[in-house]
Short mmCIF file of N, CA and C in Angstrom, two decimals:
data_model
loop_
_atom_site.label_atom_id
_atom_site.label_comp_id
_atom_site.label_asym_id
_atom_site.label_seq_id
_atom_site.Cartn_x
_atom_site.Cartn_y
_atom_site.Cartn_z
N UNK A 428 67.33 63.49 -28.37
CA UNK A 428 65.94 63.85 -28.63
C UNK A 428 65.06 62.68 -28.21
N UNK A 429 64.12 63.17 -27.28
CA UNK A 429 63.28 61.70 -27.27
C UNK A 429 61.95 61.34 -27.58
N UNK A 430 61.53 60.44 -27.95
CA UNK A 430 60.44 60.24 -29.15
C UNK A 430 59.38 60.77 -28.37
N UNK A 431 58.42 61.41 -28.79
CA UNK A 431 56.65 61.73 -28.17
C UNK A 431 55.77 60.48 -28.75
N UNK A 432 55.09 60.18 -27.47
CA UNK A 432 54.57 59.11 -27.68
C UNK A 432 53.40 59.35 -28.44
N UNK A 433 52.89 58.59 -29.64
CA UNK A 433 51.86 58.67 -29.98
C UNK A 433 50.51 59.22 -29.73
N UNK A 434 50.13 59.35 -28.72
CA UNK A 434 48.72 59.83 -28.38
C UNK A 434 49.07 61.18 -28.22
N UNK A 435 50.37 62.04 -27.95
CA UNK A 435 50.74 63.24 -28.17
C UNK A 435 50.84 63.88 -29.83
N UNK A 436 51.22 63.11 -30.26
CA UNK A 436 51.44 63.54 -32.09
C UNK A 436 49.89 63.47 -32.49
N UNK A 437 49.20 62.58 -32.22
CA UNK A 437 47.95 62.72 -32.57
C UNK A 437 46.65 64.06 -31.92
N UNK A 438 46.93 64.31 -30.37
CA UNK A 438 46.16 65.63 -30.33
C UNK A 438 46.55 66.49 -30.42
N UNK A 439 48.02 66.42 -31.23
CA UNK A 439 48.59 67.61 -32.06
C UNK A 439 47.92 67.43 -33.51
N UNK A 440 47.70 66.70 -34.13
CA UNK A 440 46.83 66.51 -35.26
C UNK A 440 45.47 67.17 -35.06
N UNK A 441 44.89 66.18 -33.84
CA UNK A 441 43.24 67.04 -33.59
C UNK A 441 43.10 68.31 -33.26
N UNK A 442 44.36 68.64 -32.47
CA UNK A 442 43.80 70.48 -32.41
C UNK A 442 44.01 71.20 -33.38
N UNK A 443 45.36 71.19 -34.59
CA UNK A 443 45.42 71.43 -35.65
C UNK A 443 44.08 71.12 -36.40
N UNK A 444 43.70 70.06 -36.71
CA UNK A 444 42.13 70.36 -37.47
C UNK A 444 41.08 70.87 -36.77
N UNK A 445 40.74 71.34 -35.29
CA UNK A 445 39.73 71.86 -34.86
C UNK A 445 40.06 72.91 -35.21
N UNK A 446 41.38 73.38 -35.05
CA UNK A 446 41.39 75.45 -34.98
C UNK A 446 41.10 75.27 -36.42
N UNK A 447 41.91 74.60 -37.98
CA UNK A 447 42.07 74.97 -38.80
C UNK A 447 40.26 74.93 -39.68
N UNK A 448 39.56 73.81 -39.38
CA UNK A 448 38.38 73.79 -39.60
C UNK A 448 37.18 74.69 -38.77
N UNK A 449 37.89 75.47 -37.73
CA UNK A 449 36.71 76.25 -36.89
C UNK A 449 35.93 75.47 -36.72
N UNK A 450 35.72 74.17 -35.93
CA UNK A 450 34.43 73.59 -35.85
C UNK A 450 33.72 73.96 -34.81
N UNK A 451 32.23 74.37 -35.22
CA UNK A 451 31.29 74.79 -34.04
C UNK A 451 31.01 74.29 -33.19
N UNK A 452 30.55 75.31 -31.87
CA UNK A 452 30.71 74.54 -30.37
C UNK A 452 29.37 73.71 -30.70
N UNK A 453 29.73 72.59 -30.01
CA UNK A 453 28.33 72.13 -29.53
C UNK A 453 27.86 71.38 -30.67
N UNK A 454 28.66 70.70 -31.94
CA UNK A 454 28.97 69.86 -33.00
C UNK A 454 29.46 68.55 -32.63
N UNK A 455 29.27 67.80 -33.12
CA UNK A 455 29.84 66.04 -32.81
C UNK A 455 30.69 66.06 -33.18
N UNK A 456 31.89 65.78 -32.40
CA UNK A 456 33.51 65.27 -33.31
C UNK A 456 33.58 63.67 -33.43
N UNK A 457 34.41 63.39 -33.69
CA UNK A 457 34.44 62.05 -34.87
C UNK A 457 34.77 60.96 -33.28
N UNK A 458 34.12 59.89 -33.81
CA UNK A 458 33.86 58.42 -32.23
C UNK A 458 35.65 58.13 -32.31
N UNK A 459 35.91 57.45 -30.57
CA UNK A 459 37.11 56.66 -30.80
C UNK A 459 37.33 55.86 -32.17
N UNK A 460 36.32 55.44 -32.27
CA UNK A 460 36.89 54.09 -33.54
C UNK A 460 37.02 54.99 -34.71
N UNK A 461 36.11 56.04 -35.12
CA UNK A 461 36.61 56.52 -36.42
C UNK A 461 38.12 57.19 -36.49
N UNK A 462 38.60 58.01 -35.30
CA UNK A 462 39.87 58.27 -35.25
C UNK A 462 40.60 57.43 -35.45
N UNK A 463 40.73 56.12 -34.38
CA UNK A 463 41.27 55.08 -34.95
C UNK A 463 41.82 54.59 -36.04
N UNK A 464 40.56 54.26 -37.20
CA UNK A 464 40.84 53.83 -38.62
C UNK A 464 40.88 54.95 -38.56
N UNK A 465 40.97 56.19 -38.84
CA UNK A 465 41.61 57.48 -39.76
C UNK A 465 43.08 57.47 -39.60
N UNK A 466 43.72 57.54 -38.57
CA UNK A 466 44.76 57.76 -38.14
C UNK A 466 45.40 56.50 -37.72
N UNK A 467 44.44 55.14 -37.77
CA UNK A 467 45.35 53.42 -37.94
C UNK A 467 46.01 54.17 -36.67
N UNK A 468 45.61 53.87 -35.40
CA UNK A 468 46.24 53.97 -34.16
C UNK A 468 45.02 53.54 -33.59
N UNK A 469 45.76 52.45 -32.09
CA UNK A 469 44.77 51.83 -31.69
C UNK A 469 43.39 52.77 -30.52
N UNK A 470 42.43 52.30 -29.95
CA UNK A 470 41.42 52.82 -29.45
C UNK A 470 41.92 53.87 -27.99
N UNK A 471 43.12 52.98 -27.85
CA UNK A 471 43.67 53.55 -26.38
C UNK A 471 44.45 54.42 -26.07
N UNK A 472 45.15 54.47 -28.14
CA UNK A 472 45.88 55.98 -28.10
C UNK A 472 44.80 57.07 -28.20
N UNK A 473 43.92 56.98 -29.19
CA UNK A 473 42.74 58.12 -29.92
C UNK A 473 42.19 58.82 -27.99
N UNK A 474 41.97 57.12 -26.83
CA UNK A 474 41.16 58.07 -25.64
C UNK A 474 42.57 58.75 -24.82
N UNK A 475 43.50 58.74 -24.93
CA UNK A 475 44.64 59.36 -24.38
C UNK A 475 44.84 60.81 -25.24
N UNK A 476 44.32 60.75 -26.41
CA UNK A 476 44.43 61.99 -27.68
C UNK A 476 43.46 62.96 -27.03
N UNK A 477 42.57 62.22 -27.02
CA UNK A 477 41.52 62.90 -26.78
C UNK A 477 41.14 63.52 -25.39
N UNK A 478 40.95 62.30 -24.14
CA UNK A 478 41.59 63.34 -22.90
C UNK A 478 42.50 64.63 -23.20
N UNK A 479 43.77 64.24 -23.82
CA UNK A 479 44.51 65.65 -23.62
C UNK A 479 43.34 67.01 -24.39
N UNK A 480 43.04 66.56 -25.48
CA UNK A 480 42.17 67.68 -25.87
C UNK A 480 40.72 67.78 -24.62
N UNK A 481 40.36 67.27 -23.81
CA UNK A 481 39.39 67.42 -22.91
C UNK A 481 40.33 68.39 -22.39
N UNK A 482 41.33 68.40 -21.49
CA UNK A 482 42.41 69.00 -20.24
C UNK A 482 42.10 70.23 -20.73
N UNK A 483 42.27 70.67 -22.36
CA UNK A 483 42.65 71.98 -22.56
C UNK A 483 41.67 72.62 -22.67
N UNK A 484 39.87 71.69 -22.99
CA UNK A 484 39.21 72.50 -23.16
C UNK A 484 38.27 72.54 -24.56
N UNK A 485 39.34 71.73 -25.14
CA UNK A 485 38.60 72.13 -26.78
C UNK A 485 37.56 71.17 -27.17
N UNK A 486 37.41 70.00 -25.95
CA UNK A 486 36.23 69.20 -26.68
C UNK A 486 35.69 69.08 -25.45
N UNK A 487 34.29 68.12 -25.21
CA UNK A 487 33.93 67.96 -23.78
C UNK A 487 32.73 66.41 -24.18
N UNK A 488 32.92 65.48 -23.20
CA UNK A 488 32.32 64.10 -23.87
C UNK A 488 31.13 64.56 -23.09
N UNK A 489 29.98 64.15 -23.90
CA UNK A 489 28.43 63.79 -24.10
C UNK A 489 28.08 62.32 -23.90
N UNK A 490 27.26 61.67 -23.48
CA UNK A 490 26.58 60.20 -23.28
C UNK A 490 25.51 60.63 -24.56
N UNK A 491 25.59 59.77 -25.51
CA UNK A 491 24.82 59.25 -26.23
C UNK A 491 23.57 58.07 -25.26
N UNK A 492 22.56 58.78 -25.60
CA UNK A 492 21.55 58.12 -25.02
C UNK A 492 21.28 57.26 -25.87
N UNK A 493 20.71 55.69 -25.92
CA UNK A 493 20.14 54.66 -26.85
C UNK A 493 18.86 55.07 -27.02
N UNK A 494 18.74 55.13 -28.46
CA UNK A 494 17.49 55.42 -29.37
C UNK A 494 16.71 54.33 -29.31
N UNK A 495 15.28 54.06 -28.57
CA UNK A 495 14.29 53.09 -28.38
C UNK A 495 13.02 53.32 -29.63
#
């Protein structure tokens, strides 16, 4: 059996809470760093987590514009 690397077990976590929470389109999901400390995995697994959830569809990144 061979191990799944971390950033796989984890956007198995995030799609499990998107379907299970229904979160609405077009809602803010949680920054690299808060995944991070939630899930204590570093910044580079959460953007590898998270790409995979981009691939499939279920999230899509936004630019935060700086508030003047």
């Amino acid at each position: 059996m061979t191990k799944r690397p971390k950033y796989a077990i984890l956007a198995d976590k995030l799609i499990k809470n998107i379907l299970e929470t229904q979160q609405p389109t077009n809602t803010r999901f949680f920054t690299e760093k808060e995944l991070a400390h939630k899930y204590s995995v570093s910044r580079s697994t959460v953007r590898a987590a998270l790409s995979e959830l981009e691939d499939l569809k279920l999230i899509a990144k936004a630019k935060m514009s700086a508030i003047m």
